PDB file of C-alpha atoms in Angstrom:
ATOM      1  CA  MET A  10       0.007  -0.008  -0.007  1.00  0.00           C
ATOM      2  CA  LYS A  11       1.306   3.448  -0.868  1.00  0.00           C
ATOM      3  CA  PHE A  12       0.528   6.360   1.328  1.00  0.00           C
ATOM      4  CA  ARG A  13       0.621  10.031   0.429  1.00  0.00           C
ATOM      5  CA  PRO A  14       0.089  12.623   3.164  1.00  0.00           C
ATOM      6  CA  LEU A  15      -2.110  15.595   2.515  1.00  0.00           C
ATOM      7  CA  HIS A  16      -1.540  19.358   2.879  1.00  0.00           C
ATOM      8  CA  ASP A  17       1.436  20.098   5.140  1.00  0.00           C
ATOM      9  CA  ARG A  18       1.710  16.743   6.707  1.00  0.00           C
ATOM     10  CA  VAL A  19       4.924  14.656   6.734  1.00  0.00           C
ATOM     11  CA  VAL A  20       5.535  10.927   7.193  1.00  0.00           C
ATOM     12  CA  VAL A  21       8.599  10.232   9.414  1.00  0.00           C
ATOM     13  CA  ARG A  22      10.403   6.955  10.273  1.00  0.00           C
ATOM     14  CA  ARG A  23      11.775   7.311  13.841  1.00  0.00           C
ATOM     15  CA  LEU A  24      15.467   6.301  14.086  1.00  0.00           C
ATOM     16  CA  GLU A  25      16.425   3.622  16.515  1.00  0.00           C
ATOM     17  CA  GLY A  26      17.671   4.824  19.926  1.00  0.00           C
ATOM     18  CA  GLU A  27      21.042   3.890  21.341  1.00  0.00           C
ATOM     19  CA  ALA A  28      21.239   0.463  23.010  1.00  0.00           C
ATOM     20  CA  LYS A  29      24.231   1.353  25.140  1.00  0.00           C
ATOM     21  CA  THR A  30      25.186   4.381  27.267  1.00  0.00           C
ATOM     22  CA  ALA A  31      28.550   6.075  26.803  1.00  0.00           C
ATOM     23  CA  GLY A  32      29.908   3.958  29.660  1.00  0.00           C
ATOM     24  CA  GLY A  33      28.911   0.730  28.002  1.00  0.00           C
ATOM     25  CA  ILE A  34      25.802  -0.048  29.990  1.00  0.00           C
ATOM     26  CA  ILE A  35      23.183  -1.847  27.957  1.00  0.00           C
ATOM     27  CA  ILE A  36      19.714  -0.148  28.101  1.00  0.00           C
ATOM     28  CA  PRO A  37      16.715  -2.528  28.049  1.00  0.00           C
ATOM     29  CA  ASP A  38      13.881  -1.707  25.614  1.00  0.00           C
ATOM     30  CA  THR A  39      11.553  -0.752  28.379  1.00  0.00           C
ATOM     31  CA  ALA A  40      13.854   1.949  29.642  1.00  0.00           C
ATOM     32  CA  LYS A  41      14.725   3.512  26.282  1.00  0.00           C
ATOM     33  CA  GLU A  42      13.379   6.916  25.427  1.00  0.00           C
ATOM     34  CA  LYS A  43      11.860   7.332  21.992  1.00  0.00           C
ATOM     35  CA  PRO A  44      14.315   9.149  19.790  1.00  0.00           C
ATOM     36  CA  MET A  45      13.428  12.602  18.525  1.00  0.00           C
ATOM     37  CA  GLU A  46      15.330  12.106  15.216  1.00  0.00           C
ATOM     38  CA  GLY A  47      13.867  10.537  12.084  1.00  0.00           C
ATOM     39  CA  GLU A  48      13.962  10.240   8.368  1.00  0.00           C
ATOM     40  CA  VAL A  49      11.322  11.817   6.216  1.00  0.00           C
ATOM     41  CA  ILE A  50       9.627   9.164   4.115  1.00  0.00           C
ATOM     42  CA  ALA A  51       6.865  11.204   2.302  1.00  0.00           C
ATOM     43  CA  VAL A  52       5.615  14.843   2.282  1.00  0.00           C
ATOM     44  CA  GLY A  53       2.339  16.402   1.269  1.00  0.00           C
ATOM     45  CA  PRO A  54       2.027  19.040  -1.466  1.00  0.00           C
ATOM     46  CA  GLY A  55       1.913  21.926   0.994  1.00  0.00           C
ATOM     47  CA  ALA A  56      -0.412  24.296   2.867  1.00  0.00           C
ATOM     48  CA  ARG A  57      -2.569  26.939   1.207  1.00  0.00           C
ATOM     49  CA  ASP A  58      -2.025  30.629   2.019  1.00  0.00           C
ATOM     50  CA  GLU A  59      -4.695  33.296   2.231  1.00  0.00           C
ATOM     51  CA  GLN A  60      -4.820  33.678  -1.599  1.00  0.00           C
ATOM     52  CA  GLY A  61      -5.359  29.930  -2.080  1.00  0.00           C
ATOM     53  CA  LYS A  62      -1.848  29.272  -3.477  1.00  0.00           C
ATOM     54  CA  ILE A  63       0.016  26.137  -2.372  1.00  0.00           C
ATOM     55  CA  VAL A  64       3.119  26.904  -0.321  1.00  0.00           C
ATOM     56  CA  ALA A  65       5.703  24.127  -0.773  1.00  0.00           C
ATOM     57  CA  LEU A  66       7.213  22.460   2.280  1.00  0.00           C
ATOM     58  CA  ASP A  67      10.814  23.033   3.334  1.00  0.00           C
ATOM     59  CA  VAL A  68      11.473  19.384   4.061  1.00  0.00           C
ATOM     60  CA  LYS A  69      11.603  16.653   1.382  1.00  0.00           C
ATOM     61  CA  ALA A  70      11.683  12.839   1.356  1.00  0.00           C
ATOM     62  CA  GLY A  71      15.120  11.650   2.546  1.00  0.00           C
ATOM     63  CA  ASP A  72      15.793  14.492   4.978  1.00  0.00           C
ATOM     64  CA  CYS A  73      16.949  13.634   8.557  1.00  0.00           C
ATOM     65  CA  VAL A  74      14.842  15.771  10.922  1.00  0.00           C
ATOM     66  CA  LEU A  75      14.624  16.653  14.591  1.00  0.00           C
ATOM     67  CA  PHE A  76      11.097  16.875  16.090  1.00  0.00           C
ATOM     68  CA  GLY A  77       9.466  17.267  19.531  1.00  0.00           C
ATOM     69  CA  LYS A  78       9.235  14.258  21.943  1.00  0.00           C
ATOM     70  CA  TRP A  79       5.427  14.124  21.718  1.00  0.00           C
ATOM     71  CA  SER A  80       5.051  15.217  18.070  1.00  0.00           C
ATOM     72  CA  GLY A  81       2.959  13.405  15.482  1.00  0.00           C
ATOM     73  CA  THR A  82       0.529  10.488  15.474  1.00  0.00           C
ATOM     74  CA  GLU A  83       1.976   7.014  15.516  1.00  0.00           C
ATOM     75  CA  VAL A  84       0.546   4.784  12.746  1.00  0.00           C
ATOM     76  CA  LYS A  85       1.354   1.365  11.315  1.00  0.00           C
ATOM     77  CA  ILE A  86       1.692   1.306   7.505  1.00  0.00           C
ATOM     78  CA  ASN A  87       2.763  -1.869   5.751  1.00  0.00           C
ATOM     79  CA  GLY A  88       3.789  -3.411   9.125  1.00  0.00           C
ATOM     80  CA  GLU A  89       6.116  -0.434   9.854  1.00  0.00           C
ATOM     81  CA  ASP A  90       5.741   2.027  12.747  1.00  0.00           C
ATOM     82  CA  LEU A  91       5.751   5.514  11.379  1.00  0.00           C
ATOM     83  CA  LEU A  92       4.832   9.049  12.504  1.00  0.00           C
ATOM     84  CA  ILE A  93       2.525  11.504  10.737  1.00  0.00           C
ATOM     85  CA  MET A  94       3.029  15.122  11.766  1.00  0.00           C
ATOM     86  CA  LYS A  95       2.567  18.638  10.474  1.00  0.00           C
ATOM     87  CA  GLU A  96       5.666  20.319   9.171  1.00  0.00           C
ATOM     88  CA  SER A  97       5.367  22.932  11.922  1.00  0.00           C
ATOM     89  CA  ASP A  98       6.085  20.000  14.463  1.00  0.00           C
ATOM     90  CA  ILE A  99       9.552  19.596  12.886  1.00  0.00           C
ATOM     91  CA  MET A 100      12.304  21.718  14.568  1.00  0.00           C
ATOM     92  CA  GLY A 101      14.902  21.342  11.833  1.00  0.00           C
ATOM     93  CA  ILE A 102      16.836  19.363   9.396  1.00  0.00           C
ATOM     94  CA  VAL A 103      19.948  17.525  10.712  1.00  0.00           C
ATOM     95  CA  GLU A 104      22.974  17.862   8.462  1.00  0.00           C
ATOM     96  CA  GLY A 105      25.319  14.888   8.560  1.00  0.00           C
ATOM     97  CA  CYS A 106      23.143  12.720  10.724  1.00  0.00           C
ATOM     98  CA  THR A 107      23.903   9.401  12.371  1.00  0.00           C
ATOM     99  CA  SER A 108      25.011   6.286  10.566  1.00  0.00           C
ATOM    100  CA  LYS A 109      21.689   4.530  11.431  1.00  0.00           C
ATOM    101  CA  CYS A 110      19.867   6.902   9.083  1.00  0.00           C
ATOM    102  CA  LYS A 111      19.603   6.070   5.398  1.00  0.00           C
ATOM    103  CA  CYS A 112      18.777   9.725   4.465  1.00  0.00           C
ATOM    104  CA  THR A 113      20.332  11.811   1.747  1.00  0.00           C
ATOM    105  CA  SER A 114      21.502  14.639   4.105  1.00  0.00           C
ATOM    106  CA  LYS A 115      24.767  12.922   5.026  1.00  0.00           C
ATOM    107  CA  LYS A 116      27.790  15.005   3.987  1.00  0.00           C
TER     108      LYS A 116
END
Protein backbone atom coordinates (compact mmCIF):
# COMPACT_ATOMS: atom_id res chain seq x y z
CA MET A 1 0.00 0.00 0.00
CA LYS A 2 1.31 3.45 -0.90
CA PHE A 3 0.55 6.37 1.38
CA ARG A 4 0.66 10.05 0.41
CA PRO A 5 0.09 12.65 3.16
CA LEU A 6 -2.20 15.61 2.52
CA HIS A 7 -1.54 19.35 2.87
CA ASP A 8 1.46 20.16 5.12
CA ARG A 9 1.74 16.73 6.73
CA VAL A 10 4.93 14.66 6.73
CA VAL A 11 5.52 10.92 7.25
CA VAL A 12 8.61 10.22 9.38
CA ARG A 13 10.40 6.97 10.27
CA ARG A 14 11.77 7.31 13.79
CA LEU A 15 15.46 6.34 14.11
CA GLU A 16 16.44 3.59 16.52
CA GLY A 17 17.66 4.77 19.93
CA GLU A 18 21.06 3.92 21.36
CA ALA A 19 21.25 0.46 22.97
CA LYS A 20 24.24 1.38 25.19
CA THR A 21 25.24 4.37 27.25
CA ALA A 22 28.59 6.10 26.78
CA GLY A 23 29.90 4.00 29.67
CA GLY A 24 28.89 0.73 27.97
CA ILE A 25 25.79 -0.05 30.04
CA ILE A 26 23.14 -1.83 27.94
CA ILE A 27 19.74 -0.12 28.10
CA PRO A 28 16.71 -2.49 28.04
CA ASP A 29 13.89 -1.74 25.59
CA THR A 30 11.52 -0.78 28.40
CA ALA A 31 13.86 1.95 29.66
CA LYS A 32 14.74 3.48 26.29
CA GLU A 33 13.40 6.89 25.44
CA LYS A 34 11.90 7.33 22.01
CA PRO A 35 14.36 9.15 19.77
CA MET A 36 13.43 12.61 18.52
CA GLU A 37 15.28 12.14 15.24
CA GLY A 38 13.88 10.55 12.11
CA GLU A 39 13.96 10.21 8.36
CA VAL A 40 11.27 11.85 6.22
CA ILE A 41 9.57 9.18 4.10
CA ALA A 42 6.88 11.24 2.32
CA VAL A 43 5.61 14.82 2.28
CA GLY A 44 2.32 16.40 1.27
CA PRO A 45 2.03 19.03 -1.48
CA GLY A 46 1.96 21.93 1.00
CA ALA A 47 -0.44 24.24 2.83
CA ARG A 48 -2.54 26.93 1.19
CA ASP A 49 -2.01 30.61 1.98
CA GLU A 50 -4.72 33.31 2.21
CA GLN A 51 -4.83 33.69 -1.58
CA GLY A 52 -5.34 29.94 -2.08
CA LYS A 53 -1.86 29.27 -3.49
CA ILE A 54 -0.01 26.16 -2.34
CA VAL A 55 3.12 26.93 -0.33
CA ALA A 56 5.66 24.12 -0.76
CA LEU A 57 7.21 22.46 2.29
CA ASP A 58 10.81 23.07 3.36
CA VAL A 59 11.49 19.37 4.04
CA LYS A 60 11.64 16.66 1.41
CA ALA A 61 11.70 12.87 1.39
CA GLY A 62 15.11 11.62 2.52
CA ASP A 63 15.83 14.48 4.97
CA CYS A 64 16.91 13.62 8.50
CA VAL A 65 14.87 15.80 10.89
CA LEU A 66 14.60 16.64 14.57
CA PHE A 67 11.11 16.86 16.10
CA GLY A 68 9.45 17.26 19.49
CA LYS A 69 9.23 14.33 21.90
CA TRP A 70 5.42 14.14 21.72
CA SER A 71 5.01 15.26 18.09
CA GLY A 72 2.91 13.45 15.54
CA THR A 73 0.55 10.52 15.49
CA GLU A 74 1.94 7.00 15.52
CA VAL A 75 0.56 4.79 12.73
CA LYS A 76 1.42 1.39 11.30
CA ILE A 77 1.71 1.31 7.49
CA ASN A 78 2.77 -1.92 5.75
CA GLY A 79 3.76 -3.34 9.15
CA GLU A 80 6.15 -0.46 9.87
CA ASP A 81 5.72 1.99 12.77
CA LEU A 82 5.73 5.54 11.37
CA LEU A 83 4.79 9.04 12.53
CA ILE A 84 2.52 11.48 10.72
CA MET A 85 3.01 15.10 11.77
CA LYS A 86 2.59 18.62 10.49
CA GLU A 87 5.67 20.34 9.14
CA SER A 88 5.40 22.88 11.96
CA ASP A 89 6.13 20.06 14.47
CA ILE A 90 9.57 19.61 12.88
CA MET A 91 12.26 21.70 14.57
CA GLY A 92 14.90 21.40 11.86
CA ILE A 93 16.86 19.35 9.35
CA VAL A 94 19.94 17.54 10.70
CA GLU A 95 22.97 17.88 8.44
CA GLY A 96 25.35 14.91 8.52
CA CYS A 97 23.12 12.77 10.72
CA THR A 98 23.87 9.41 12.38
CA SER A 99 25.00 6.29 10.58
CA LYS A 100 21.71 4.52 11.41
CA CYS A 101 19.86 6.89 9.09
CA LYS A 102 19.60 6.11 5.38
CA CYS A 103 18.79 9.71 4.50
CA THR A 104 20.33 11.85 1.79
CA SER A 105 21.54 14.65 4.11
CA LYS A 106 24.81 12.91 5.04
CA LYS A 107 27.80 14.99 3.98
